GROMACS .gro file of C-alpha atoms in nm:
model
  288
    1UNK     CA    1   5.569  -1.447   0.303
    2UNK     CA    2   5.390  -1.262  -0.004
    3UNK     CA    3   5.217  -0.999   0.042
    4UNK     CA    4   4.863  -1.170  -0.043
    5UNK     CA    5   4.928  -1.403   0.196
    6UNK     CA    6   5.020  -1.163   0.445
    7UNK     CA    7   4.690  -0.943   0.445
    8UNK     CA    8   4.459  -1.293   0.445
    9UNK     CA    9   4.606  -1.348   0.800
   10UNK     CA   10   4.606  -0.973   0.918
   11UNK     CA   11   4.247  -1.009   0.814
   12UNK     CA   12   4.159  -1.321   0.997
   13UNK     CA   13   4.293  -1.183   1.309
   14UNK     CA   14   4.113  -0.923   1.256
   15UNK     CA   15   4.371  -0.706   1.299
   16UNK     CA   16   4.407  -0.380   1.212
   17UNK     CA   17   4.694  -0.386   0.927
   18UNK     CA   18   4.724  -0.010   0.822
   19UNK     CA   19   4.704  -0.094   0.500
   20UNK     CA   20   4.430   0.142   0.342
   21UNK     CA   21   4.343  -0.124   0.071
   22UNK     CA   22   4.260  -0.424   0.316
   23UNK     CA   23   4.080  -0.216   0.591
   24UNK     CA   24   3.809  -0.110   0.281
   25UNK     CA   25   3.814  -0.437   0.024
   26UNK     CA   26   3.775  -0.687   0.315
   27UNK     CA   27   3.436  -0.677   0.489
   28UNK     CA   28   3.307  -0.554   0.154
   29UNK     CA   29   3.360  -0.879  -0.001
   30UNK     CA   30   3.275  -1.057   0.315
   31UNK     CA   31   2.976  -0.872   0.333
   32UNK     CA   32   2.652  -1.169   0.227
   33UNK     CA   33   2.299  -1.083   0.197
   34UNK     CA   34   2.250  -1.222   0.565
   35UNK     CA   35   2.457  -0.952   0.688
   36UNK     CA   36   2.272  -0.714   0.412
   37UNK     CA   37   1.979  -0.854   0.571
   38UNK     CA   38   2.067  -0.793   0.923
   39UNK     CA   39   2.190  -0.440   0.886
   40UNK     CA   40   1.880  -0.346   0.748
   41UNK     CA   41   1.652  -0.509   1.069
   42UNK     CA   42   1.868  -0.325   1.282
   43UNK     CA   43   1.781   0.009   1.067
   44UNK     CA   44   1.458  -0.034   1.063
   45UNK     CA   45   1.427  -0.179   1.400
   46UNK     CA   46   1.573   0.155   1.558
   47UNK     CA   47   1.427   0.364   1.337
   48UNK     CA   48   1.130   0.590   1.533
   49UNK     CA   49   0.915   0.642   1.300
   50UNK     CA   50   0.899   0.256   1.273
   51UNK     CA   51   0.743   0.214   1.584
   52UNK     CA   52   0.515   0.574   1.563
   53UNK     CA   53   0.381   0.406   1.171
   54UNK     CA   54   0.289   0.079   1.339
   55UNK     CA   55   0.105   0.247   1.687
   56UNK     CA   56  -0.064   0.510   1.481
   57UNK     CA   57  -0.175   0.309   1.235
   58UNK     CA   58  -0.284   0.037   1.493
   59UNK     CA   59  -0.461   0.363   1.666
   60UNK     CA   60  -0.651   0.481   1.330
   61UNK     CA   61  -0.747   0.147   1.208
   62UNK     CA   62  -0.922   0.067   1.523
   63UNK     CA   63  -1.077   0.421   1.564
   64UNK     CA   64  -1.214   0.405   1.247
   65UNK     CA   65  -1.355   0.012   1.260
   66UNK     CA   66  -1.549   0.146   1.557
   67UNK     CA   67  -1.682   0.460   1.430
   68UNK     CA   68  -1.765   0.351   1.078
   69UNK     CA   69  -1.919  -0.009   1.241
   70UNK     CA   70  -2.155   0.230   1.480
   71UNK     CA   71  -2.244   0.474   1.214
   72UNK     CA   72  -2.360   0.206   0.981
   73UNK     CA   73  -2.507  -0.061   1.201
   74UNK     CA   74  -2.717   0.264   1.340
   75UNK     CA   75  -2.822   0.320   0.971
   76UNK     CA   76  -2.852  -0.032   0.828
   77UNK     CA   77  -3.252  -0.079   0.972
   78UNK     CA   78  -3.324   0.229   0.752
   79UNK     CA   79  -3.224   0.129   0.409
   80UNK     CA   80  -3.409   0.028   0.161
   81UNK     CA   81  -3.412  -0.335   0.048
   82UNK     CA   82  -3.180  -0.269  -0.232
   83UNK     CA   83  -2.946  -0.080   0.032
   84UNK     CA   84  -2.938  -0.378   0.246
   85UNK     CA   85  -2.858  -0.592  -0.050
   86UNK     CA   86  -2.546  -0.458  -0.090
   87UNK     CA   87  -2.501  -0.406   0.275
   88UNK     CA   88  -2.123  -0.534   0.357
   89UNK     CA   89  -2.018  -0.575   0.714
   90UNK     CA   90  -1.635  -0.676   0.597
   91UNK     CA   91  -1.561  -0.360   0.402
   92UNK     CA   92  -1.732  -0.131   0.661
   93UNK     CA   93  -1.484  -0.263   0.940
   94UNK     CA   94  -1.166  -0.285   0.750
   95UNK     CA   95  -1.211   0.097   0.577
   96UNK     CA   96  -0.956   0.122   0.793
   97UNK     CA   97  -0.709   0.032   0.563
   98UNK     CA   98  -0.760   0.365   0.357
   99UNK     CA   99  -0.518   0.488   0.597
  100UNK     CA  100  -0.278   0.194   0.672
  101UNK     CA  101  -0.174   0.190   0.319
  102UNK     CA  102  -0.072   0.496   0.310
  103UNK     CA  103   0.132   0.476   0.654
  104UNK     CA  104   0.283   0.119   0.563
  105UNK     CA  105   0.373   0.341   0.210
  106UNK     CA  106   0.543   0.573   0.402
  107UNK     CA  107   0.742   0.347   0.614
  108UNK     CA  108   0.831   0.202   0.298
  109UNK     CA  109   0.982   0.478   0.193
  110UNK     CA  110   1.145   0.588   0.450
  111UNK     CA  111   1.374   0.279   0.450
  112UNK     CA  112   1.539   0.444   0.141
  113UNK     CA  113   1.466   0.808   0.168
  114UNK     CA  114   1.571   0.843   0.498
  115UNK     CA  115   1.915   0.731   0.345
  116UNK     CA  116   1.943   0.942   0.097
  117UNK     CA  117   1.831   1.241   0.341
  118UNK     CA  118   2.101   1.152   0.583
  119UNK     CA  119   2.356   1.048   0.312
  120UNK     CA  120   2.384   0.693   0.517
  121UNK     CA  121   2.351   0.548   0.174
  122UNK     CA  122   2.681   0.615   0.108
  123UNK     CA  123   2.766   0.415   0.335
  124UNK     CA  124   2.554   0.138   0.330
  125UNK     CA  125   2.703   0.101  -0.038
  126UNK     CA  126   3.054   0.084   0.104
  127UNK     CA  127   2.970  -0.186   0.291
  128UNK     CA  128   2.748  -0.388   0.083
  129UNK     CA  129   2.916  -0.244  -0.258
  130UNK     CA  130   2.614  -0.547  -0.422
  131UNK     CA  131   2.315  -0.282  -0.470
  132UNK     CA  132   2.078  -0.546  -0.575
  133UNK     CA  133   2.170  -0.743  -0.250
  134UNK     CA  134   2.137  -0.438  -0.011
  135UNK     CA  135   1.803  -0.328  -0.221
  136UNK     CA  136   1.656  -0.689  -0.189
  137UNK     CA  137   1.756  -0.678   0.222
  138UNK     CA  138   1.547  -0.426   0.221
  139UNK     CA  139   1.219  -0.526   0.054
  140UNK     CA  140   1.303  -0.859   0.266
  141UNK     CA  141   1.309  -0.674   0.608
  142UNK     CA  142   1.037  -0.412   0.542
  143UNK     CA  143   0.818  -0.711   0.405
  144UNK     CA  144   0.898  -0.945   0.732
  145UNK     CA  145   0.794  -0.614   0.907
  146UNK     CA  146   0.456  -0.495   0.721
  147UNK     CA  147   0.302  -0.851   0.685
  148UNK     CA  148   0.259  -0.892   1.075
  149UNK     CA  149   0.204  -0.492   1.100
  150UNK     CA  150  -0.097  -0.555   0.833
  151UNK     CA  151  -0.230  -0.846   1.028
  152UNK     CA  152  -0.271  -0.708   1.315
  153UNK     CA  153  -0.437  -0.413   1.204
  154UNK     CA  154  -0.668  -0.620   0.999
  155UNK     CA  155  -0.738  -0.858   1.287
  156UNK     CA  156  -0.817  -0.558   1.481
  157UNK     CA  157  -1.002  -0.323   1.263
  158UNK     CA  158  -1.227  -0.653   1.163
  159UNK     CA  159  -1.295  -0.745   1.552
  160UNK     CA  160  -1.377  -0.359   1.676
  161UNK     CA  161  -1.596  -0.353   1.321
  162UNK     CA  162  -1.800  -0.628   1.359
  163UNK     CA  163  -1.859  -0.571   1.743
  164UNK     CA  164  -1.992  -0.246   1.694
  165UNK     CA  165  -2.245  -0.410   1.403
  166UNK     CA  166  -2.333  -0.652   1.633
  167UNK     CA  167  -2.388  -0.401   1.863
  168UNK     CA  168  -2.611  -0.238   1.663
  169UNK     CA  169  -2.774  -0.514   1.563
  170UNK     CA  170  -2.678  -0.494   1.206
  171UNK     CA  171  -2.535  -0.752   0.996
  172UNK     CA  172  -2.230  -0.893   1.119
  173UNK     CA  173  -1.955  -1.173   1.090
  174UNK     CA  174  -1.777  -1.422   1.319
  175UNK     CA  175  -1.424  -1.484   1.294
  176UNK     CA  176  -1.458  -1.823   1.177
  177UNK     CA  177  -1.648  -1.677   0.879
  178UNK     CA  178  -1.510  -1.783   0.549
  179UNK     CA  179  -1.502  -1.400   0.443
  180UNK     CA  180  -1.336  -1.308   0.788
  181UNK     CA  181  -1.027  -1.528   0.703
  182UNK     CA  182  -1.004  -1.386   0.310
  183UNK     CA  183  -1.052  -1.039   0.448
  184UNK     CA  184  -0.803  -1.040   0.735
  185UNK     CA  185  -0.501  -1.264   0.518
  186UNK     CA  186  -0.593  -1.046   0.176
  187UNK     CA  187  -0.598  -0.722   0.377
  188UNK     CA  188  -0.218  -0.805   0.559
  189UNK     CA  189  -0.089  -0.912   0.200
  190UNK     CA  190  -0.249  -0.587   0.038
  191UNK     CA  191  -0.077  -0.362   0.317
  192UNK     CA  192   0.275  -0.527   0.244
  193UNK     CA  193   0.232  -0.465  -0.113
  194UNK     CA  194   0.157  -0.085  -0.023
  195UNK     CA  195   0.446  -0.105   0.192
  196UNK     CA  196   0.711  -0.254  -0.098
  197UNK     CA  197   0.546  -0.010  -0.314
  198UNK     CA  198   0.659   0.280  -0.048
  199UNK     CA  199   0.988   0.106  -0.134
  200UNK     CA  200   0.992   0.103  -0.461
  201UNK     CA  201   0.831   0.477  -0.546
  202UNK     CA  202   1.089   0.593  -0.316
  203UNK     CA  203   1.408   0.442  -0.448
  204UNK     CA  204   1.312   0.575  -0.779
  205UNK     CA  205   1.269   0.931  -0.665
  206UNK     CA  206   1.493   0.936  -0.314
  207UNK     CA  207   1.280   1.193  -0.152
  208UNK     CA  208   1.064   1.177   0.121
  209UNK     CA  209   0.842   1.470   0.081
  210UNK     CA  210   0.797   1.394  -0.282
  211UNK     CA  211   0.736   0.985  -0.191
  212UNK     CA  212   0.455   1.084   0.061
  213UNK     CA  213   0.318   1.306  -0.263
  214UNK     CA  214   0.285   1.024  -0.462
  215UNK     CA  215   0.184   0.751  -0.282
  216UNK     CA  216  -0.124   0.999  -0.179
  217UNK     CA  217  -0.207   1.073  -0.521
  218UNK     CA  218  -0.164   0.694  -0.658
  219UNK     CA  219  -0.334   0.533  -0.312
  220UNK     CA  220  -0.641   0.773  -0.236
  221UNK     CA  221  -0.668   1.031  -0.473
  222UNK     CA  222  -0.704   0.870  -0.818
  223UNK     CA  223  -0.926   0.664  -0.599
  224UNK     CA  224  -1.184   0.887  -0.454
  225UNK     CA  225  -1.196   1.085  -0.842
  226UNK     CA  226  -1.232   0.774  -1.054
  227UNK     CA  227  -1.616   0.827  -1.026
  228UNK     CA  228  -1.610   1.148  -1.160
  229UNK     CA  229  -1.398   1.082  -1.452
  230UNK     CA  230  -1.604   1.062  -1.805
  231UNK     CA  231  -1.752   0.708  -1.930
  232UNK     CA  232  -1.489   0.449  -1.995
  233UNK     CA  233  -1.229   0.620  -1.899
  234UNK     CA  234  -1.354   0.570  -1.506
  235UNK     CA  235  -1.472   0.229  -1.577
  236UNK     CA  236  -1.127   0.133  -1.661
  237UNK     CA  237  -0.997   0.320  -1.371
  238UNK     CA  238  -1.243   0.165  -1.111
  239UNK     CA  239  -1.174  -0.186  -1.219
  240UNK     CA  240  -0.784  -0.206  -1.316
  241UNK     CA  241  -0.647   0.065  -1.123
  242UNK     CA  242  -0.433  -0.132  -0.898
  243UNK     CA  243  -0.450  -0.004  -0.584
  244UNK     CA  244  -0.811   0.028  -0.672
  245UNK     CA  245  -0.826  -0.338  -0.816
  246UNK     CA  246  -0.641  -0.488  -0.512
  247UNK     CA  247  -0.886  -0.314  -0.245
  248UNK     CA  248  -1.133  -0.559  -0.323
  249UNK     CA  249  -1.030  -0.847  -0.113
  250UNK     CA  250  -1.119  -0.657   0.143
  251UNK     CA  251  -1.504  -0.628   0.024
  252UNK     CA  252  -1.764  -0.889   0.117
  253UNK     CA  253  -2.011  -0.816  -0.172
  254UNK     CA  254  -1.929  -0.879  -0.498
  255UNK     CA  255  -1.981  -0.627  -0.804
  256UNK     CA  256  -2.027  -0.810  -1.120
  257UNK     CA  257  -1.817  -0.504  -1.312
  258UNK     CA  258  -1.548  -0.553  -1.075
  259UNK     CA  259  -1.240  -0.791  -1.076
  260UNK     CA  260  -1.273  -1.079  -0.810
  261UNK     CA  261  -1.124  -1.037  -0.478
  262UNK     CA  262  -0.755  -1.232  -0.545
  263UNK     CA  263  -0.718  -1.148  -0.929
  264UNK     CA  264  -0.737  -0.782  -0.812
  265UNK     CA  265  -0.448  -0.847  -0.565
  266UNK     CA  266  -0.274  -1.040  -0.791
  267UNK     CA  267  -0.259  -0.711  -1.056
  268UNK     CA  268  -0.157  -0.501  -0.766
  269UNK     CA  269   0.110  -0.755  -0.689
  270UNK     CA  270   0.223  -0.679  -1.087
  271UNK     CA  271   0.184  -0.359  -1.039
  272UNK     CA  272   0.431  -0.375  -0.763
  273UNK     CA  273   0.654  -0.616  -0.890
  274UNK     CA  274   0.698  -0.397  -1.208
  275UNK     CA  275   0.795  -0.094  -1.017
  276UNK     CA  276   1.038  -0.284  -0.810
  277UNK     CA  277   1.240  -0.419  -1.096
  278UNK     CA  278   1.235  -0.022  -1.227
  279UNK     CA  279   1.399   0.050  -0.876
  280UNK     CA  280   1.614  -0.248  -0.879
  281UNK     CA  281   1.709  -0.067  -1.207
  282UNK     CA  282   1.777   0.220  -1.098
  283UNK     CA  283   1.955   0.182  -0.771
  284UNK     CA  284   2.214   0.000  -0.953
  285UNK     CA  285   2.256   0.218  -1.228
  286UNK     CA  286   2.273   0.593  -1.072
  287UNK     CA  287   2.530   0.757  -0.852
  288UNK     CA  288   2.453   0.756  -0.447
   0.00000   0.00000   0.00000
């Protein structure tokens, strides 16, 4: 019996052959992006911050639907005409979502960081030696996790919002509301993208602190300065800024200067997709 021959069956009895060279090469190149796919649910899964990111942003997201929805139904009978014009019931209960993208960011990049940290990655990479399959498990998983995540925190944020309008009797919206639907879908989709772009900012620098740093300056504060900034300048900023850009399909009245609800998601999904394929990049090119 040759030797090849001899470690195929040792390995399909999965028996232990003490030989060095079958024990590694084996389940490496057995090793499909299903079982890529469910190592990484079962990471994620136990992970705790998993499950503190998706309470606590549940928590914040409602908190804030009912405080901003009181506040501004309370105020909405003393604007002026022009005020109530612009009034929007959808934005004011899903503000919410200042603060779920930037927890759905983190747990984004904690599915890498938290590798890296631990030196886990090393090996992950053993056993899934494919970096672009063990990379896309992982956008695959987190996605699967943030785009139910970012619909339930929509769904709630929009009901606790417009109850506490209604309660105020300010203008409101009913869930079977055209704007309802676009607001609670678009808002899920935009919190996955904030989520994959966790991902990706994080594989590219492989530190959490230094993730968390960036996704608050690229999510809220280029955001709340872009009025300040000079002329054109914060025009462009305010309108193709992507995070900026994408927030609008969560906004029920329409500014003319503005891109349209879906083509502003669709430029954050570039945005995203662009600084995935620069991870994709380099995860497979640098040492672990």
């Amino acid at each position: 019996m040759s030797a090849t021959t001899t470690r195929s069956a040792l390995a399909a009895e999965g028996s232990p052959a003490g030989e060095g060279s079958v024990a590694v090469e084996q389940p490496a190149a057995r090793a499909r992006f299903r079982h890529a796919v469910g190592s990484e649910w079962i990471k994620i899964r136990t992970m705790r911050s998993s499950l503190f990111v998706v309470l606590g942003t549940l928590a914040s997201t409602a908190g804030l639907a009912a405080l901003n929805g009181s506040s501004a139904g309370g105020d909405h009978a003393r604007l002026t005409a022009a005020e109530q014009a612009t009034f929007d019931p959808l934005a004011i209960s899903l503000m919410g979502y200042l603060l779920a993208q930037i927890a759905l960011g983190l747990l984004g990049g904690l599915v890498i960081t938290s590798e890296y940290g631990a030196r886990t990655i090393v090996s992950t990479l053993t056993s899934v030696p494919h970096r672009a399959r063990v990379l896309g498990a992982k956008a695959l998983v987190l996605a699967g996790v943030a785009l139910p995540v970012g619909l339930l925190v929509s769904a709630t944020g929009f009901v606790i919002g417009q109850a506490s309008l209604a309660g105020q009797d300010a203008p409101h919206l009913a869930l079977s509301d055209g704007l309802a639907l676009r607001g609670i879908v678009g808002g899920s989709l935009y919190l996955t993208l904030a989520a994959l772009l966790g991902l990706a900012i994080g594989t590219v620098i492989r530190s959490t602190t230094a993730t968390v740093t960036t996704l608050f300056g690229v999510l809220l504060i280029v955001q709340a300065f872009a009025p300040a900034l000079p002329g054109t300048l914060g025009d462009w900023v305010s309108t193709y800024w992507p995070p900026m850009a994408g927030g609008q399909i969560i906004t029920g009245y329409r500014d003319p200067d503005l891109l349209g609800p879906w083509a502003g998601l669709g430029l954050m999904a570039a945005a995203v997709a662009v600084l995935l394929t620069a991870g994709f990049v380099v995860f497979g090119k640098r040492d672990a």
